[in-house]
CSV table of C-alpha atoms in Angstrom, one decimal:
chain,number,residue,atom,x,y,z
A,21,MET,CA,158.5,137.2,143.0
A,22,GLN,CA,160.4,134.1,143.3
A,23,VAL,CA,164.1,134.3,144.8
A,24,LEU,CA,166.4,131.3,144.5
A,25,PRO,CA,170.6,131.5,144.2
A,26,ALA,CA,170.8,130.8,140.3
A,27,LEU,CA,169.1,129.2,137.3
A,28,VAL,CA,171.4,126.4,136.4
A,29,THR,CA,169.8,123.1,136.5
A,30,GLY,CA,167.8,120.9,139.2
A,31,GLY,CA,164.7,120.5,140.8
A,32,VAL,CA,164.7,124.2,142.9
A,33,GLU,CA,165.4,126.0,139.1
A,34,ARG,CA,163.0,123.8,137.5
A,35,GLY,CA,160.0,124.5,139.6
A,36,ALA,CA,160.9,127.9,139.8
A,37,ALA,CA,160.8,128.1,136.0
A,38,ASP,CA,157.7,126.4,135.8
A,39,VAL,CA,156.0,128.4,138.1
A,40,ALA,CA,157.4,131.5,136.5
A,41,ALA,CA,155.9,130.7,133.3
A,42,ALA,CA,152.5,130.0,134.6
A,43,LEU,CA,152.0,133.3,136.7
A,44,ALA,CA,152.6,134.7,133.2
A,45,ALA,CA,150.4,132.7,131.6
A,46,ALA,CA,147.5,133.3,134.4
A,47,GLY,CA,148.0,137.3,133.7
A,48,TRP,CA,150.2,137.8,137.2
A,49,ARG,CA,153.2,139.7,136.8
A,50,SER,CA,156.2,137.3,137.5
A,51,ILE,CA,159.6,138.2,138.7
A,52,VAL,CA,162.5,135.9,139.5
A,53,VAL,CA,165.4,137.1,141.4
A,54,SER,CA,168.5,135.2,141.0
A,55,GLU,CA,172.4,135.3,140.1
A,56,GLY,CA,171.6,134.1,136.5
A,57,GLY,CA,172.3,131.1,134.5
A,58,PRO,CA,171.2,129.2,131.3
A,59,MET,CA,167.6,129.3,132.6
A,60,VAL,CA,167.2,132.7,132.3
A,61,ARG,CA,166.3,132.6,128.7
A,62,GLU,CA,163.6,130.1,129.2
A,63,ILE,CA,162.1,132.6,132.0
A,64,GLU,CA,162.0,135.5,129.6
A,65,ARG,CA,160.7,133.6,127.0
A,66,ALA,CA,157.7,132.8,129.1
A,67,GLY,CA,156.9,136.4,129.8
A,68,ALA,CA,158.5,136.6,133.3
A,69,ILE,CA,161.0,139.3,134.1
A,70,HIS,CA,164.2,138.1,135.5
A,71,VAL,CA,166.7,140.3,137.8
A,72,THR,CA,170.3,139.4,138.6
A,73,LEU,CA,171.2,139.8,141.9
A,74,PRO,CA,174.0,138.3,144.1
A,75,VAL,CA,171.6,136.4,146.5
A,76,ALA,CA,173.5,133.0,146.4
A,77,THR,CA,176.1,134.7,148.5
A,78,LYS,CA,176.2,133.3,152.4
A,79,ASN,CA,178.2,136.5,153.4
A,80,PRO,CA,176.0,137.9,156.3
A,81,PHE,CA,176.9,141.3,155.3
A,82,ALA,CA,176.0,140.7,151.4
A,83,MET,CA,173.0,139.1,152.3
A,84,ARG,CA,172.3,142.4,154.6
A,85,ARG,CA,173.2,144.6,151.4
A,86,ASN,CA,170.7,142.2,149.6
A,87,VAL,CA,167.6,143.1,151.5
A,88,ALA,CA,167.4,146.8,150.3
A,89,ARG,CA,168.1,145.4,146.9
A,90,LEU,CA,165.1,142.9,146.8
A,91,VAL,CA,162.9,146.0,148.1
A,92,GLU,CA,163.7,148.0,145.6
A,93,VAL,CA,163.1,145.4,142.8
A,94,ALA,CA,159.5,144.5,145.0
A,95,ARG,CA,158.9,148.0,144.9
A,96,THR,CA,159.6,148.7,141.4
A,97,HIS,CA,157.7,145.7,139.9
A,98,GLY,CA,154.6,145.9,142.2
A,99,VAL,CA,155.3,142.8,144.1
A,100,ASP,CA,152.3,141.6,146.2
A,101,LEU,CA,153.9,138.2,147.6
A,102,ILE,CA,157.8,136.6,147.6
A,103,HIS,CA,158.5,133.0,147.3
A,104,ALA,CA,162.0,131.9,148.6
A,105,ARG,CA,163.3,128.7,147.7
A,106,SER,CA,166.5,128.3,149.0
A,107,ARG,CA,168.0,129.1,152.4
A,108,ALA,CA,170.6,132.0,151.9
A,109,PRO,CA,168.3,134.1,149.8
A,110,ALA,CA,165.6,133.3,152.0
A,111,TRP,CA,167.3,135.4,155.1
A,112,SER,CA,167.4,138.2,152.7
A,113,ALA,CA,163.8,137.8,151.2
A,114,ARG,CA,162.2,137.5,154.3
A,115,ALA,CA,163.7,140.7,155.7
A,116,ALA,CA,162.4,142.4,152.7
A,117,ALA,CA,159.1,140.8,153.0
A,118,ARG,CA,158.7,142.2,156.7
A,119,ARG,CA,160.0,145.6,155.2
A,120,LEU,CA,157.4,145.6,152.7
A,121,GLY,CA,154.4,144.5,154.5
A,122,VAL,CA,153.7,141.2,151.8
A,123,PRO,CA,153.5,137.7,152.3
A,124,PHE,CA,156.6,135.5,152.5
A,125,VAL,CA,156.1,131.8,151.3
A,126,THR,CA,159.0,129.5,151.4
A,127,THR,CA,159.5,126.1,149.5
A,128,PHE,CA,161.3,123.4,151.5
A,129,HIS,CA,162.8,121.4,148.8
A,130,GLY,CA,165.0,119.0,150.9
A,131,THR,CA,166.0,117.8,154.3
A,132,TYR,CA,168.9,120.1,154.7
A,133,ASN,CA,171.4,118.6,157.1
A,134,PHE,CA,171.4,120.2,160.7
A,135,GLY,CA,174.4,118.6,162.7
A,136,ASN,CA,174.6,121.5,165.2
A,137,PRO,CA,172.1,124.5,166.5
A,138,ILE,CA,173.9,126.9,164.3
A,139,LYS,CA,173.0,124.6,161.3
A,140,ARG,CA,169.7,124.1,162.3
A,141,TRP,CA,168.7,127.7,162.9
A,142,TYR,CA,170.3,128.6,159.4
A,143,ASN,CA,167.6,126.1,158.0
A,144,SER,CA,164.7,127.4,159.9
A,145,VAL,CA,164.3,130.7,157.7
A,146,MET,CA,162.5,128.1,155.4
A,147,ALA,CA,159.8,127.5,157.7
A,148,LYS,CA,158.8,130.6,158.7
A,149,GLY,CA,156.7,131.3,155.6
A,150,ALA,CA,152.9,132.1,156.0
A,151,ARG,CA,152.9,129.1,154.2
A,152,VAL,CA,155.5,126.1,153.8
A,153,ILE,CA,155.3,124.5,150.7
A,154,ALA,CA,156.8,120.8,151.1
A,155,ILE,CA,157.2,119.0,147.8
A,156,SER,CA,156.5,115.5,149.4
A,157,GLU,CA,154.5,114.2,152.3
A,158,PHE,CA,158.1,112.9,153.5
A,159,ILE,CA,159.4,116.7,153.5
A,160,ALA,CA,156.1,117.8,155.1
A,161,LYS,CA,156.6,115.5,158.2
A,162,HIS,CA,160.6,116.5,158.3
A,163,VAL,CA,159.3,120.3,158.7
A,164,VAL,CA,156.7,119.3,161.2
A,165,ALA,CA,158.6,117.4,163.5
A,166,ASN,CA,162.1,119.1,163.3
A,167,TYR,CA,161.2,122.7,162.7
A,168,ALA,CA,157.8,123.1,164.8
A,169,VAL,CA,155.7,124.2,161.9
A,170,PRO,CA,152.1,124.0,162.8
A,171,PRO,CA,150.6,121.5,160.3
A,172,ALA,CA,148.0,123.7,159.2
A,173,LEU,CA,150.5,125.9,157.6
A,174,VAL,CA,152.3,123.4,155.6
A,175,ARG,CA,150.9,122.7,151.9
A,176,VAL,CA,152.1,119.5,150.1
A,177,ILE,CA,152.9,120.4,146.3
A,178,HIS,CA,154.8,117.4,144.6
A,179,ARG,CA,157.2,118.4,142.1
A,180,GLY,CA,155.6,117.9,138.6
A,181,VAL,CA,156.7,116.1,135.5
A,182,ASP,CA,156.1,117.7,132.2
A,183,VAL,CA,154.2,115.0,130.5
A,184,ALA,CA,154.6,116.9,127.2
A,185,ARG,CA,158.2,116.1,127.1
A,186,PHE,CA,158.0,113.0,128.9
A,187,ASP,CA,155.3,111.2,126.6
A,188,PRO,CA,156.7,108.1,124.8
A,189,ALA,CA,154.1,108.7,121.9
A,190,ARG,CA,156.5,112.0,121.1
A,191,VAL,CA,159.8,110.3,121.3
A,192,SER,CA,160.8,109.1,117.5
A,193,ALA,CA,162.7,106.2,116.6
A,194,GLU,CA,165.4,108.2,115.5
A,195,ARG,CA,166.3,109.6,118.7
A,196,VAL,CA,166.3,106.4,120.6
A,197,ILE,CA,168.7,104.9,117.7
A,198,LYS,CA,170.9,107.9,117.8
A,199,LEU,CA,171.4,107.6,121.5
A,200,ALA,CA,172.0,104.0,121.4
A,201,ASN,CA,174.7,104.0,118.7
A,202,GLU,CA,176.2,107.1,120.5
A,203,TRP,CA,176.6,104.7,123.9
A,204,ARG,CA,177.1,101.4,121.5
A,205,LEU,CA,174.5,99.3,123.0
A,206,PRO,CA,174.3,95.9,121.9
A,207,ASP,CA,171.3,94.8,120.5
A,208,GLY,CA,168.7,92.4,122.1
A,209,LEU,CA,170.3,92.8,125.5
A,210,PRO,CA,167.7,94.2,128.5
A,211,VAL,CA,169.1,97.3,129.9
A,212,VAL,CA,169.0,98.6,133.7
A,213,MET,CA,169.3,102.1,133.8
A,214,LEU,CA,170.2,104.4,136.7
A,215,PRO,CA,170.2,108.4,135.8
A,216,GLY,CA,171.8,110.7,138.1
A,217,ARG,CA,175.0,112.5,138.4
A,218,LEU,CA,178.0,110.3,140.0
A,219,THR,CA,178.0,111.0,143.4
A,220,ARG,CA,178.4,108.3,146.1
A,221,TRP,CA,174.6,108.8,147.6
A,222,LYS,CA,173.1,108.2,144.3
A,223,GLY,CA,173.6,104.6,145.0
A,224,GLN,CA,175.7,103.4,141.9
A,225,THR,CA,178.1,101.1,143.9
A,226,LEU,CA,174.9,99.6,145.7
A,227,LEU,CA,173.5,98.5,142.0
A,228,ILE,CA,176.9,97.2,141.0
A,229,ASP,CA,176.7,94.7,144.0
A,230,ALA,CA,173.4,94.0,142.9
A,231,ALA,CA,174.2,93.3,139.6
A,232,ALA,CA,176.8,90.8,141.0
A,233,LYS,CA,174.2,89.2,143.1
A,234,LEU,CA,172.0,89.0,140.2
A,235,GLY,CA,174.3,86.9,138.2
A,236,ARG,CA,173.0,87.4,134.7
A,237,ARG,CA,175.4,88.0,131.9
A,238,ASP,CA,172.9,88.7,129.3
A,239,ILE,CA,172.5,92.6,130.9
A,240,VAL,CA,173.7,96.1,130.2
A,241,VAL,CA,173.7,98.2,133.6
A,242,LEU,CA,173.9,101.7,132.5
A,243,PHE,CA,174.9,104.8,134.3
A,244,VAL,CA,173.8,107.7,133.0
A,245,GLY,CA,175.4,110.9,134.3
A,246,SER,CA,178.2,113.1,134.9
A,247,ASP,CA,180.8,112.5,137.3
A,248,GLN,CA,181.0,116.9,137.6
A,249,GLY,CA,184.8,116.2,138.5
A,250,ARG,CA,184.3,113.5,140.7
A,251,THR,CA,187.0,111.4,138.6
A,252,GLY,CA,188.2,109.7,141.9
A,253,TYR,CA,184.2,108.3,142.6
A,254,ARG,CA,184.1,107.4,138.7
A,255,ARG,CA,187.6,105.5,139.3
A,256,GLU,CA,186.0,103.9,142.4
A,257,LEU,CA,183.3,102.8,139.9
A,258,GLU,CA,185.2,101.0,137.5
A,259,ASN,CA,187.3,99.3,140.0
A,260,LEU,CA,184.4,98.0,141.7
A,261,THR,CA,182.9,96.8,138.3
A,262,ARG,CA,186.3,94.4,137.5
A,263,ARG,CA,186.4,93.2,141.5
A,264,ARG,CA,182.8,92.2,140.6
A,265,GLY,CA,183.5,90.7,137.6
A,266,LEU,CA,180.9,92.8,135.5
A,267,GLU,CA,183.5,94.2,132.6
A,268,GLY,CA,181.4,94.5,129.7
A,269,ILE,CA,178.1,94.7,131.6
A,270,VAL,CA,178.6,97.8,133.6
A,271,ARG,CA,178.6,101.1,131.5
A,272,ILE,CA,179.0,104.6,132.3
A,273,VAL,CA,178.0,107.4,129.9
A,274,ASP,CA,178.1,110.9,130.4
A,275,HIS,CA,175.3,113.5,131.2
A,276,CYS,CA,172.4,113.2,128.6
A,277,ASN,CA,170.3,115.7,126.9
A,278,ASP,CA,167.5,113.7,125.9
A,279,MET,CA,166.3,112.1,128.7
A,280,ALA,CA,162.9,111.4,127.2
A,281,ALA,CA,164.9,109.4,124.5
A,282,ALA,CA,167.3,107.8,127.1
A,283,TYR,CA,164.5,106.2,129.3
A,284,MET,CA,162.9,104.7,126.2
A,285,LEU,CA,166.3,102.2,126.1
A,286,ALA,CA,165.8,101.3,129.3
A,287,ASP,CA,163.8,98.0,130.3
A,288,VAL,CA,164.2,99.1,134.0
A,289,VAL,CA,164.7,102.3,135.6
A,290,VAL,CA,166.6,102.2,138.8
A,291,SER,CA,166.5,104.7,141.7
A,292,ALA,CA,169.2,103.3,144.3
A,293,SER,CA,169.6,106.6,146.4
A,294,THR,CA,171.2,105.6,149.6
A,295,ASP,CA,169.7,108.7,151.5
A,296,PRO,CA,166.2,109.6,151.4
A,297,GLU,CA,165.3,111.9,148.3
A,298,ALA,CA,163.0,114.7,149.0
A,299,PHE,CA,160.8,113.8,145.8
A,300,GLY,CA,162.5,111.5,143.2
A,301,ARG,CA,162.5,113.0,139.9
A,302,VAL,CA,163.8,109.8,138.3
A,303,VAL,CA,160.9,107.6,139.7
A,304,ALA,CA,158.2,110.1,138.2
A,305,GLU,CA,160.0,110.7,135.1
A,306,ALA,CA,160.4,107.1,134.3
A,307,GLN,CA,157.0,106.0,134.7
A,308,ALA,CA,155.6,108.8,132.7
A,309,MET,CA,157.5,107.2,130.0
A,310,GLY,CA,156.0,103.7,131.1
A,311,ARG,CA,159.3,102.4,132.2
A,312,PRO,CA,159.0,99.6,135.1
A,313,VAL,CA,160.9,101.4,138.0
A,314,VAL,CA,162.8,100.2,140.9
A,315,ALA,CA,163.2,102.4,144.0
A,316,PRO,CA,164.0,102.5,147.8
A,317,ASP,CA,161.3,102.6,150.1
A,318,HIS,CA,162.5,105.8,151.7
A,319,GLY,CA,162.1,109.5,151.0
A,320,GLY,CA,159.6,110.6,148.3
A,321,ALA,CA,159.5,107.3,146.2
A,322,PRO,CA,157.0,105.2,148.0
A,323,GLU,CA,154.5,108.5,147.4
A,324,ILE,CA,155.1,108.0,143.5
A,325,LEU,CA,155.6,104.4,142.9
A,326,LEU,CA,152.8,102.2,143.0
A,327,PRO,CA,154.3,99.0,144.3
A,328,GLY,CA,153.4,95.8,141.9
A,329,GLU,CA,151.7,98.0,139.8
A,330,THR,CA,153.9,100.8,138.3
A,331,GLY,CA,157.4,99.1,140.1
A,332,TRP,CA,159.0,97.9,142.9
A,333,LEU,CA,160.3,99.2,146.2
A,334,PHE,CA,163.3,97.6,147.8
A,335,ARG,CA,164.7,97.6,151.1
A,336,PRO,CA,167.4,100.8,151.4
A,337,ARG,CA,170.8,100.2,151.0
A,338,GLU,CA,170.3,96.4,150.8
A,339,ALA,CA,171.7,94.9,147.6
A,340,GLU,CA,170.1,91.7,147.9
A,341,SER,CA,166.8,93.6,148.1
A,342,LEU,CA,167.4,95.4,144.8
A,343,ALA,CA,168.7,92.5,143.0
A,344,GLU,CA,165.2,90.7,144.1
A,345,ALA,CA,163.3,94.0,142.5
A,346,LEU,CA,165.8,93.4,139.1
A,347,ARG,CA,164.6,90.1,138.9
A,348,ALA,CA,160.8,90.9,139.2
A,349,ALA,CA,161.0,93.8,136.6
A,350,LEU,CA,163.3,91.7,134.0
A,351,ALA,CA,161.0,89.0,134.5
A,352,LEU,CA,157.9,90.8,132.8
A,353,ASP,CA,156.7,89.6,129.6
A,354,ALA,CA,155.7,92.1,127.0
A,355,ALA,CA,152.1,91.8,127.7
A,356,ALA,CA,152.8,92.3,131.5
A,357,ARG,CA,155.2,95.2,130.6
A,358,ASP,CA,152.6,97.2,128.1
A,359,ASP,CA,150.1,96.4,131.0
A,360,LEU,CA,152.6,98.2,133.6
A,361,ALA,CA,153.1,101.0,131.2
A,362,GLY,CA,149.7,101.9,130.9
A,363,ARG,CA,149.0,101.9,134.5
A,364,ALA,CA,152.4,104.2,135.2
A,365,ILE,CA,151.3,106.8,132.4
A,366,ALA,CA,148.2,107.0,133.8
A,367,HIS,CA,149.4,107.3,137.5
A,368,ILE,CA,151.8,110.1,136.5
A,369,ASN,CA,149.4,112.2,134.4
A,370,ASP,CA,146.6,111.8,136.8
A,371,LEU,CA,148.8,112.8,140.1
A,372,PHE,CA,152.3,114.2,139.2
A,373,THR,CA,151.9,116.9,136.1
A,374,LYS,CA,153.9,120.2,136.1
A,375,GLN,CA,150.3,121.8,135.3
A,376,ARG,CA,149.1,120.2,138.7
A,377,MET,CA,151.9,121.4,140.5
A,378,CYS,CA,151.8,125.4,139.2
A,379,ALA,CA,148.1,125.3,139.8
A,380,ALA,CA,148.6,124.2,143.3
A,381,THR,CA,151.3,126.9,143.9
A,382,LEU,CA,149.1,129.6,142.4
A,383,ASP,CA,146.4,128.5,144.8
A,384,VAL,CA,148.6,128.7,147.8
A,385,TYR,CA,149.5,132.3,146.5
A,386,ALA,CA,145.7,133.3,146.1
A,387,GLU,CA,145.3,131.7,149.5
A,388,VAL,CA,148.1,133.8,151.4
A,389,LEU,CA,147.0,137.1,149.6
A,390,ARG,CA,143.1,136.6,150.4
A,391,GLU,CA,144.4,136.2,154.2
A,392,ALA,CA,147.0,139.2,153.9
A,393,LYS,CA,144.2,141.7,152.1
A,394,PRO,CA,140.9,140.0,152.4
A,395,GLU,CA,139.7,143.8,151.0
A,396,VAL,CA,141.7,143.3,147.7
A,397,TRP,CA,142.2,139.4,147.1
A,398,GLY,CA,139.1,138.3,148.6
């Protein structure tokens, strides 16, 4: 049974849905508990069961009530293992697992801020699994260093790309042309794309500064992502664009539901996050599509990117370093781009697929169950 706050969008939700489907396909009973959302239908179509409970709450009294609710669900469905993917539901899920006498597993999806002892204690539940799954080596080191988890209990399972979806051979020209027309992209100009919601730590301002240092008028810098109501930040980006003299070069488009086609429009894909990312979904997806990638040398990105082979790393938060990497990426000729694309696609297909992630997660489940009940699972 996987427990998470909701099934709306994001890496936590995507991972839960993929593993739920893999469990069902492997013949396991697959239960997902959340407050619901658009991805519930996907869960159910895959043969898993979704149970709606108010597990996103941080109210301590409601969290306590959720323990009994989770126990009831687990008993109804014969649950042998509980996997928590977020902190608030993890407290209830851990208590339920202890009451039931079944193993408890967690996935550490981020660094989780801990500015004070109370916050660190609140986060610590994610380090209390019989196994703690970290979505990158970066996160594994963070868990061991800050929560005193024995390294032997940590399993690094990188997030996986759906290479059936992110496959350049499966993206039709019509899909790409449709997006190019919607976004009114000029013909023949290289596109530098930064996918991600408009929020400060994603580094949009850094890319604008780097574009100014690049000094080219023959490119398009494209931000693909919703402001999610952050209209003030969007205006800040527009004002910075004007101050840097980049009107007509920098463009902001909204959320895109066809990112595979969007990547095909890009000559360079940029991740410019100013804070270290736990994994780096954009870095992985863009390589799967054969695009040159420029990313900061921190967080999970260095684990996914092969510098000089599938992309470039730049010094975090340094516009000049980002500009240098962009110059190198934009200077590739057609043959070099083709070579890079082949290496990038092969790299992701070898190490960072959804299938690999799901298989490794199911292996962790089997390992924990054998340890808990060797007479049954051995």
